[in-house]
mmCIF file of C-alpha atoms and ligand atoms in Angstrom:
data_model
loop_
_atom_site.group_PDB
_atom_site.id
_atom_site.type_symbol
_atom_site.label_atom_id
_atom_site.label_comp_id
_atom_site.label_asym_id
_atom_site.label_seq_id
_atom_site.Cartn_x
_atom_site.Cartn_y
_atom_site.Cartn_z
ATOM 1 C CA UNK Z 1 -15.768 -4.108 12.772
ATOM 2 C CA UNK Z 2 -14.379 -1.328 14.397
ATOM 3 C CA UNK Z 3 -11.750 0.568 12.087
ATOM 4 C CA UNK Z 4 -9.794 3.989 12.328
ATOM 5 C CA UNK Z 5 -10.903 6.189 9.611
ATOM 6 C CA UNK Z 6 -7.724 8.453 8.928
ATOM 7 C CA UNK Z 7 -8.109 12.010 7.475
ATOM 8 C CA UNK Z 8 -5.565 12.649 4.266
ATOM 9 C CA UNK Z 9 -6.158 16.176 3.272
ATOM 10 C CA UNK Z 10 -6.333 16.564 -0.698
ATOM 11 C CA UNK Z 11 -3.364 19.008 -1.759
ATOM 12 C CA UNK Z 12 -3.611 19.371 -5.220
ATOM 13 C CA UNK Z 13 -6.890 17.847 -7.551
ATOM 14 C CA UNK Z 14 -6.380 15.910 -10.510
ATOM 15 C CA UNK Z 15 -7.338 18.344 -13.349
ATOM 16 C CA UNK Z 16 -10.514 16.021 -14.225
ATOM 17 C CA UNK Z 17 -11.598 16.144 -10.329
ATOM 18 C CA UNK Z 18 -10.706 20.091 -10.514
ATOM 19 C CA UNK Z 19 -13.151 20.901 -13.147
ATOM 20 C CA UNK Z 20 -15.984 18.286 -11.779
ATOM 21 C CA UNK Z 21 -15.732 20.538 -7.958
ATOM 22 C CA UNK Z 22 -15.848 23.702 -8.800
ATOM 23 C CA UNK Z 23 -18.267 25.662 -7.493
ATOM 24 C CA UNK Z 24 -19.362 23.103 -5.270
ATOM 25 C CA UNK Z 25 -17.189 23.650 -2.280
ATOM 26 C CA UNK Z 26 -16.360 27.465 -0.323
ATOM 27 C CA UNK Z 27 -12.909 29.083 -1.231
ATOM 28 C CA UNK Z 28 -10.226 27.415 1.138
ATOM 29 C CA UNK Z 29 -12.428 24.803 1.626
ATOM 30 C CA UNK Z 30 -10.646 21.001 3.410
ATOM 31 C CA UNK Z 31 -11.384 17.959 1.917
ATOM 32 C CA UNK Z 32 -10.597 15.026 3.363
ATOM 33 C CA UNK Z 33 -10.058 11.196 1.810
ATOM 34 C CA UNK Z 34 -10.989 8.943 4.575
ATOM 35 C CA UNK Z 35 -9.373 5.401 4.155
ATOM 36 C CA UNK Z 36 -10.945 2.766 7.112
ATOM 37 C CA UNK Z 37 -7.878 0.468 8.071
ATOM 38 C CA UNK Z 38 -8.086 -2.399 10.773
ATOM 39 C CA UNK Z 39 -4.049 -1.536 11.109
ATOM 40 C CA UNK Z 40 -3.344 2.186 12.501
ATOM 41 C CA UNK Z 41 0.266 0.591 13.364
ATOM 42 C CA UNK Z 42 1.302 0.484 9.371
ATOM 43 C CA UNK Z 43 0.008 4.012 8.831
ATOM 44 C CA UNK Z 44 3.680 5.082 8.808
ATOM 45 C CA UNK Z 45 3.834 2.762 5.270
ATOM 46 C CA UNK Z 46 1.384 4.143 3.101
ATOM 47 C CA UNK Z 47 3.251 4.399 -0.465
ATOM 48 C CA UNK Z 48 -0.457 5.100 -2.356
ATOM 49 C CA UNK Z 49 -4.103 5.719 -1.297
ATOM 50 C CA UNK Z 50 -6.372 3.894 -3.702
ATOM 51 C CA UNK Z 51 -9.765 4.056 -5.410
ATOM 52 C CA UNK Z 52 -12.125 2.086 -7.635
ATOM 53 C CA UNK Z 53 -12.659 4.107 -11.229
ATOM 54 C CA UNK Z 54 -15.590 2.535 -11.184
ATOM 55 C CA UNK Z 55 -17.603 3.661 -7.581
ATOM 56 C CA UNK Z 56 -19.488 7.031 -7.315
ATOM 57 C CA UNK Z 57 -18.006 8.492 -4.371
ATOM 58 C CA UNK Z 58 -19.416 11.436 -2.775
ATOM 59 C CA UNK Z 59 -18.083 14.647 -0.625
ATOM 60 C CA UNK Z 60 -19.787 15.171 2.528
ATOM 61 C CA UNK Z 61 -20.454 18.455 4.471
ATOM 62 C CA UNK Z 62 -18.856 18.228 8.388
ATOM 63 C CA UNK Z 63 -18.574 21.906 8.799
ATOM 64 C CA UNK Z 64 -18.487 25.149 7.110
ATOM 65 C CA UNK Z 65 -14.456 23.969 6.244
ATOM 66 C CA UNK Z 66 -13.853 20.457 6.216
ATOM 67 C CA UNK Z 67 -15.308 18.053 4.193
ATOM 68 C CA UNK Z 68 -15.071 14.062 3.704
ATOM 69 C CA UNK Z 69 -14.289 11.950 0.789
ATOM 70 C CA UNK Z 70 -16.401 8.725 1.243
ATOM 71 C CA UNK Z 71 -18.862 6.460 -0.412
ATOM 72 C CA UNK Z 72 -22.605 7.201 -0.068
ATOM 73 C CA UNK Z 73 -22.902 4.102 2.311
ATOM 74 C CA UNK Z 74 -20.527 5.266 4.340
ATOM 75 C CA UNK Z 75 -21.131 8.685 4.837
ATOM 76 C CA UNK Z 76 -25.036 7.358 5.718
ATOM 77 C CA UNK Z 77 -23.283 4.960 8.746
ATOM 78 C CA UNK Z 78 -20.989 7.973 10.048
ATOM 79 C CA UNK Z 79 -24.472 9.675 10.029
ATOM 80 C CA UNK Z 80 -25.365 7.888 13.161
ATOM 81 C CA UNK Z 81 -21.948 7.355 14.673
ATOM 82 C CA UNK Z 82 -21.776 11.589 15.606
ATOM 83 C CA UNK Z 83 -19.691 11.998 13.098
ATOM 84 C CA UNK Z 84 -21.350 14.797 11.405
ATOM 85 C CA UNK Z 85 -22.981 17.488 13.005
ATOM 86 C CA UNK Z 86 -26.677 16.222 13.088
ATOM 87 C CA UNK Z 87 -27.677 12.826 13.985
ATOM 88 C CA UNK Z 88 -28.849 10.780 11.448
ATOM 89 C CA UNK Z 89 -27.847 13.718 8.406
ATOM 90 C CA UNK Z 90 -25.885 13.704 6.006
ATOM 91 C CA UNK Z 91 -25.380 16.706 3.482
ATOM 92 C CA UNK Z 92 -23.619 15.479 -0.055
ATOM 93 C CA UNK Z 93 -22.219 18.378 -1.602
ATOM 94 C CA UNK Z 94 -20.612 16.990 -4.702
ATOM 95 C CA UNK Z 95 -20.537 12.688 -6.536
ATOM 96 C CA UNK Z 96 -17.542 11.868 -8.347
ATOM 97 C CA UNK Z 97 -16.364 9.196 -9.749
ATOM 98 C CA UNK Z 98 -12.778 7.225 -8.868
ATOM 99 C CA UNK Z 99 -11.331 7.441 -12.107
ATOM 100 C CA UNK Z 100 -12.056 10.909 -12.119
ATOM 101 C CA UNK Z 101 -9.821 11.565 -9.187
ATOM 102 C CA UNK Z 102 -6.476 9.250 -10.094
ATOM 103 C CA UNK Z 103 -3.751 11.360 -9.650
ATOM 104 C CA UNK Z 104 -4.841 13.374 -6.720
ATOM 105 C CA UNK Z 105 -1.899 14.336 -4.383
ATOM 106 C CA UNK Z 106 -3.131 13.807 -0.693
ATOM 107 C CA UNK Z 107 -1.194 14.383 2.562
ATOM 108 C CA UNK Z 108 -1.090 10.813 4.501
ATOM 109 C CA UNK Z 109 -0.702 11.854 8.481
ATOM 110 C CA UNK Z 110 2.012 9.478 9.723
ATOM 111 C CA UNK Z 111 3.664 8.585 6.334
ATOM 112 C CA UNK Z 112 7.253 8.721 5.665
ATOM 113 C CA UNK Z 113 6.696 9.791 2.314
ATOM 114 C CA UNK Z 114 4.358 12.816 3.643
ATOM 115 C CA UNK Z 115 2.225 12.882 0.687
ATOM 116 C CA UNK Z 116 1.148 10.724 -1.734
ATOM 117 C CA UNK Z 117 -1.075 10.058 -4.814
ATOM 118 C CA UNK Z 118 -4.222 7.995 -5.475
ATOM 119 C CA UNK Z 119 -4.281 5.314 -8.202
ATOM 120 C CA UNK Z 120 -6.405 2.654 -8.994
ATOM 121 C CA UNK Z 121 -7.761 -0.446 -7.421
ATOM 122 C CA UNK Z 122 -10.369 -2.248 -9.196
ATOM 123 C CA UNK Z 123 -11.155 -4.636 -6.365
ATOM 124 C CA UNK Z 124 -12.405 -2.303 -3.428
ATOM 125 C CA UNK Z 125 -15.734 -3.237 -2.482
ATOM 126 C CA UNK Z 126 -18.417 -0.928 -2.024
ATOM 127 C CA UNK Z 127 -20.047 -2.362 0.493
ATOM 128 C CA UNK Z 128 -17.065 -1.707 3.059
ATOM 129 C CA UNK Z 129 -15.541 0.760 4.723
ATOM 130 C CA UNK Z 130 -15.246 3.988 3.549
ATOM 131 C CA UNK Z 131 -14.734 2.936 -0.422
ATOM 132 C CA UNK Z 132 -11.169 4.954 -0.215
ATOM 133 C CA UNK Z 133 -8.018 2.753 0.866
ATOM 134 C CA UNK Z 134 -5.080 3.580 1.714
ATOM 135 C CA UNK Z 135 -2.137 1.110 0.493
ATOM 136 C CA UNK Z 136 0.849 -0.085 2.932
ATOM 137 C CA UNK Z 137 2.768 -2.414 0.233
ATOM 138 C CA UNK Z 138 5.133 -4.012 3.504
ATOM 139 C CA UNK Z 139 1.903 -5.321 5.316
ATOM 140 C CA UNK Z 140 -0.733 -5.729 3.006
ATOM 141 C CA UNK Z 141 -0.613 -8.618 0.049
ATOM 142 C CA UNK Z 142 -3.547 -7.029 -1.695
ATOM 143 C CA UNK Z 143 -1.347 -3.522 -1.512
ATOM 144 C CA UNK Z 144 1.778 -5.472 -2.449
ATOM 145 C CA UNK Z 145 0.545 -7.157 -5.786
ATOM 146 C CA UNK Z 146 -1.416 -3.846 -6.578
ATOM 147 C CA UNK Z 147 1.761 -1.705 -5.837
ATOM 148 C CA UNK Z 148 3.728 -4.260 -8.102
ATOM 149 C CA UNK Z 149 1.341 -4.411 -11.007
ATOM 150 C CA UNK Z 150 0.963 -0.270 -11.181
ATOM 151 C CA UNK Z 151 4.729 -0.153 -11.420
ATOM 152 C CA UNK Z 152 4.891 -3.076 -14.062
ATOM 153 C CA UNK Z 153 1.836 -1.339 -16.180
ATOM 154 C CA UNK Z 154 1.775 2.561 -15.729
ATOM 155 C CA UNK Z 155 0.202 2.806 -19.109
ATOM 156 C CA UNK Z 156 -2.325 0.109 -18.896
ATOM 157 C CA UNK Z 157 -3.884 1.916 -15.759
ATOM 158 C CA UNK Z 158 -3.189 5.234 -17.301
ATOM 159 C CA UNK Z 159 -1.055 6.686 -14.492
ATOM 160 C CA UNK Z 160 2.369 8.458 -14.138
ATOM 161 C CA UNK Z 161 5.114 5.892 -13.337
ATOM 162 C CA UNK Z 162 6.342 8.505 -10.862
ATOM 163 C CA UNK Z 163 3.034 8.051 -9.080
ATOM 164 C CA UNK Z 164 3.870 4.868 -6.965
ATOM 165 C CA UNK Z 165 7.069 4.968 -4.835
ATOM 166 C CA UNK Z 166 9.978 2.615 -5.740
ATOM 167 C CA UNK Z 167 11.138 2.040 -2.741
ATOM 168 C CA UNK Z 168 8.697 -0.211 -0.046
ATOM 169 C CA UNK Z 169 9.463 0.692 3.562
ATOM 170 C CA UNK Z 170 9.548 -2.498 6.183
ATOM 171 C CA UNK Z 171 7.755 -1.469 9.179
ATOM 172 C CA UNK Z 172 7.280 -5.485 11.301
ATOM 173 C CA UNK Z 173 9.152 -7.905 11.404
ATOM 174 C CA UNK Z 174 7.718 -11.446 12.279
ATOM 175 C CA UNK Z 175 10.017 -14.551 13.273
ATOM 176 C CA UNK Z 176 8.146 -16.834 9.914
ATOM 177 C CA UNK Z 177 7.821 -13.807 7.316
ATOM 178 C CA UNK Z 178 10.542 -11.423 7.798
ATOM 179 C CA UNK Z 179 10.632 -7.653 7.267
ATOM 180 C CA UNK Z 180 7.975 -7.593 4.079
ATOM 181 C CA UNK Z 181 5.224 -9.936 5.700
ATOM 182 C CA UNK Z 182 3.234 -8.956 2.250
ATOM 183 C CA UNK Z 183 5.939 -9.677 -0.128
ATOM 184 C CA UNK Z 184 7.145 -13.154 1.295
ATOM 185 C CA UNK Z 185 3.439 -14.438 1.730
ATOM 186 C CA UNK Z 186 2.962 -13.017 -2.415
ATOM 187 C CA UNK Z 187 5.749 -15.167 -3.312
ATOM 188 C CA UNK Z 188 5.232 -17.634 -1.481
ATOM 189 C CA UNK Z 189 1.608 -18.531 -2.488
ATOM 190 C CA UNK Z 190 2.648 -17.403 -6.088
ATOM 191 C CA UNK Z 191 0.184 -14.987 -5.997
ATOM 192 C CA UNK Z 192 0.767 -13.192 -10.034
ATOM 193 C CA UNK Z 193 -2.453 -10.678 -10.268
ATOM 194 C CA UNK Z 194 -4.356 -8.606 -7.866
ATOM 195 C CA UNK Z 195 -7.258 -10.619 -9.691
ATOM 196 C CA UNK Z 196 -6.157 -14.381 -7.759
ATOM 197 C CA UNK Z 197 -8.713 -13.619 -4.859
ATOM 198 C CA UNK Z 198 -8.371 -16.636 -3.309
ATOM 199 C CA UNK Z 199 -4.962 -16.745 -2.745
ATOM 200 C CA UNK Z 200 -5.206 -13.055 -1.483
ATOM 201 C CA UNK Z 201 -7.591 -13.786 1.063
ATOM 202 C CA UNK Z 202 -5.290 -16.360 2.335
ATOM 203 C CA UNK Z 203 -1.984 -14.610 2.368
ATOM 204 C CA UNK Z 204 -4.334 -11.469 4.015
ATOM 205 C CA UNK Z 205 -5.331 -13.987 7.202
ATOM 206 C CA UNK Z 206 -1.889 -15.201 7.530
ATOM 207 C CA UNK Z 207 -0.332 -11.693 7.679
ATOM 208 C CA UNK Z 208 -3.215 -10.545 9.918
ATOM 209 C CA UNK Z 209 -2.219 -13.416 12.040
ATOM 210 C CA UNK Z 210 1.374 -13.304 12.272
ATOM 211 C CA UNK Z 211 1.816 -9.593 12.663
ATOM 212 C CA UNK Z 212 -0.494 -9.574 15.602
ATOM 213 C CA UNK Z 213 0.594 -12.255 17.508
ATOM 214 C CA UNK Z 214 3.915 -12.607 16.554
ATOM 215 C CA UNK Z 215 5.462 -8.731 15.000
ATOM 216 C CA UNK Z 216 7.284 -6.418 16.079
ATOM 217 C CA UNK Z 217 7.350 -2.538 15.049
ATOM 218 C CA UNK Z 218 11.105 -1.882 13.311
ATOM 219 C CA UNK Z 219 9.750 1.667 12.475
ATOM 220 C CA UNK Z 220 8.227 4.631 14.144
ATOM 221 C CA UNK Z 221 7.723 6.373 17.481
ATOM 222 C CA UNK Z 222 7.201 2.809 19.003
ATOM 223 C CA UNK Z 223 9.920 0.851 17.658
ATOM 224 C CA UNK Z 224 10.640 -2.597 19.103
ATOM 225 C CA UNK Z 225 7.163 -2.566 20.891
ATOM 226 C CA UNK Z 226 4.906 -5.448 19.823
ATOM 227 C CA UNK Z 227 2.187 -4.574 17.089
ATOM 228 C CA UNK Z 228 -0.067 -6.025 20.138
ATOM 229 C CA UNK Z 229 0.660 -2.619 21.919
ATOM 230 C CA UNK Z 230 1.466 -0.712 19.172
ATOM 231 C CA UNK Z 231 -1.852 -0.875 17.123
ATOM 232 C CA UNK Z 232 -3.392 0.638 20.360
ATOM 233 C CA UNK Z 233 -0.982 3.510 20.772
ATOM 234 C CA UNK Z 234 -0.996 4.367 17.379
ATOM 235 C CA UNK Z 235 -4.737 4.694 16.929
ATOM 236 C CA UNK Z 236 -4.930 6.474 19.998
ATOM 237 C CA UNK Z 237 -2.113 8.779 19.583
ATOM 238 C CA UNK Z 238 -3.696 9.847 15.617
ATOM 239 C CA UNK Z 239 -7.360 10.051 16.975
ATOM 240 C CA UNK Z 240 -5.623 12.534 19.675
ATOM 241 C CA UNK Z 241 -4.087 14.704 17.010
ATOM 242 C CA UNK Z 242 -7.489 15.118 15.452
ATOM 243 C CA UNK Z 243 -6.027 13.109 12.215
ATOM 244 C CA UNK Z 244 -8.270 10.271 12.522
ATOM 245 C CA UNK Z 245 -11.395 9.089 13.932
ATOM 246 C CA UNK Z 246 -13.295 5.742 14.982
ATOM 247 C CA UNK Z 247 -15.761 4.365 12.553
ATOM 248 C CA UNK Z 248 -17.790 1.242 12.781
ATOM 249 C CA UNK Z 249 -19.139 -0.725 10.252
ATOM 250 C CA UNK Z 250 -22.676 -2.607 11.357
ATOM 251 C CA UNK Z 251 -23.116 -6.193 11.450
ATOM 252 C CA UNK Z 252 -24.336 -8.229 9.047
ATOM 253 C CA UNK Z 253 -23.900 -4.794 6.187
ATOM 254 C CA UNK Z 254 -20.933 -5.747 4.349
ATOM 255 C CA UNK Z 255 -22.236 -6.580 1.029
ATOM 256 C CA UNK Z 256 -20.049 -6.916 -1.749
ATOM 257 C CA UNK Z 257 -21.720 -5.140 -5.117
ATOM 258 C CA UNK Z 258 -18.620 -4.214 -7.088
ATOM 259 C CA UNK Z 259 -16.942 -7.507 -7.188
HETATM 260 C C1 ZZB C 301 -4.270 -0.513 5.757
HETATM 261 C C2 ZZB C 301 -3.750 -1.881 5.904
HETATM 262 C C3 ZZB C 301 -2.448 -2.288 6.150
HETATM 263 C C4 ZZB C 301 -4.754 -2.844 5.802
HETATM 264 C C5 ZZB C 301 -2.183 -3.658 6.269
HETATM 265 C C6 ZZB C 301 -4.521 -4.214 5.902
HETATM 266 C C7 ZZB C 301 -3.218 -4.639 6.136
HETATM 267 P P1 ZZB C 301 -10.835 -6.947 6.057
HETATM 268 O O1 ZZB C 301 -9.635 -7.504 6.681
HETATM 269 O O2 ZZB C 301 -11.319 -7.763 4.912
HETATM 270 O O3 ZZB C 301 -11.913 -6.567 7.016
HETATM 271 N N1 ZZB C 301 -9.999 -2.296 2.927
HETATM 272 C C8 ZZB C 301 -10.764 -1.410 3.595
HETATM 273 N N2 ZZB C 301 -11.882 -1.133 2.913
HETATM 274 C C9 ZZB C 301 -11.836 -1.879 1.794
HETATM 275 C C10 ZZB C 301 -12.712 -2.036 0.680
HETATM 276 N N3 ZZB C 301 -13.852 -1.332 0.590
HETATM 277 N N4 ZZB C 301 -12.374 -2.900 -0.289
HETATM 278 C C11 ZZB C 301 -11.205 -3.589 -0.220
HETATM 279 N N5 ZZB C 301 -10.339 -3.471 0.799
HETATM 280 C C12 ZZB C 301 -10.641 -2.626 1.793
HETATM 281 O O4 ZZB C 301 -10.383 -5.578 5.376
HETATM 282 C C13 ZZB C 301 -9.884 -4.491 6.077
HETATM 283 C C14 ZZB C 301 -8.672 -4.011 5.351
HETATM 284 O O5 ZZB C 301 -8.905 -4.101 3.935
HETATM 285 C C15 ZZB C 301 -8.360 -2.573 5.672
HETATM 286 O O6 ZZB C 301 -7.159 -2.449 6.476
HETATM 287 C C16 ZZB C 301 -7.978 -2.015 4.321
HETATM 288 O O7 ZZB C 301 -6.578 -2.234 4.247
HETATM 289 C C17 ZZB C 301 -8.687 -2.857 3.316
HETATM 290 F F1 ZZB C 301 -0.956 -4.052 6.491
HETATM 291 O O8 ZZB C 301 -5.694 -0.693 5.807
HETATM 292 B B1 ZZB C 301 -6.084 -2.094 5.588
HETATM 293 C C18 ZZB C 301 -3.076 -8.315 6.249
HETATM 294 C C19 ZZB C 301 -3.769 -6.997 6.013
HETATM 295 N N6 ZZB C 301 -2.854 -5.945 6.259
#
């Protein structure tokens, strides 16, 4: 799988996340949450970037200033991808845990909203990608029902209501789903809990389907080009701007062991 890793720069820790750092990383130190998507094109979307309370992630040395956010996995395949400085090394500076972190305000390159927080998600796997996910409610079912269930239940997932934008901003449209491609294929498969797997997995092909071969972009510097094109331009145009970078996951390594 080869997916763009995108670099959100953290802005302001939680308190918890605050306390657990310090002293670990140089004054004026970057550090960077690094979501792996398969769709660069809905990067403009991203109401939320989540993470699971329950992984140990870890904070990764790539020079004297800028540092990743990533799981241990991860950071060990970005190891020998030339992603950090020596090949094969990895230097873990800090391990935190995701529910240490909810609330963190990150900037999300591309985003309408600019920046955003991270809140929960209970179902990201460990064993792929980068652990840290960033959540585009239009495109996404898994991000839809999430987004709609940390509205419903602030409390329950002890976060701030004001956390998770309102508003959901339509990026595709496709001639069978509309302008929400998540939302339609939700309700249409009755899909109540970000716990019905099955049904997610579905609606997740079907969107992956019809907004590849069929959408086109209603939003963004390449409005009313395919997503065909798009995904391409988009990837290449935030790898250009240094705000994202190619990672690949190996074959035959994703392993689920949180789920
Ligand atoms: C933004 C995005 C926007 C994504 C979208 C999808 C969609 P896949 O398809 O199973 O290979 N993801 C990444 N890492 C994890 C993880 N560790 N646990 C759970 N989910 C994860 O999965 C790749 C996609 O799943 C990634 O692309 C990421 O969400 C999420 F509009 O990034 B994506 C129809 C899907 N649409």
């Amino acid at each position: 799988q080869e997916y763009t890793a995108l670099k959100c720069k953290v802005k302001t820790w939680s308190p918890v996340a605050e306390k657990e750092l310090e002293g670990k990383l140089p004054a004026g130190a970057s550090v960077y949450m690094v979501p792996a998507t398969l769709r660069p094109e809905t990067m403009y979307g991203q109401s939320n970037m989540f993470l699971s309370p329950k992984i140990t992630y870890g904070v990764f040395k790539v020079t004297d200033t800028d540092y990743y956010f990533v799981t241990d996995r991860a950071a060990r395949n970005m190891a020998f991808q030339g992603i950090f400085p020596k090949w094969g090394e990895f230097s873990k500076v800090a391990s935190i845990k995701g529910s240490d972190v909810i609330g963190t305000l990150i900037n999300a390159p591309l985003s309408q909203l600019g920046e955003i927080y991270i809140v929960p998600m209970d179902t990201i796997k460990e064993g792929k990608g980068t652990g840290v996910v960033t959540s585009v409610p239009s495109d996404s079912p898994d991000d839809f029902i999430m987004h709609r269930d940390l509205m419903k239940k602030p409390e329950f997932y002890n976060i701030k209501a004001e956390w998770v934008p309102k508003e959901i901003l339509p990026l595709i449209e496709t001639p069978s789903y509309g302008k929400l491609t998540a939302q339609f294929l939700v309700e249409k498969l009755k899909i109540n809990s970000p716990k019905d797997a099955k049904q997610l997995a579905e609606a997740k092909d079907e969107a992956y389907k019809e907004g590849f071969y069929k959408g086109v972009m209603i939003y963004g510097e390449f409005s009313g080009k395919p997503v065909q094109e798009a995904k391409e331009l988009v990837r290449e145009a935030l790898i250009k701007s240094g705000d994202a970078f190619a990672y690949a996951e190996p074959d035959g390594q994703v392993i689920s062991r949180s789920g």
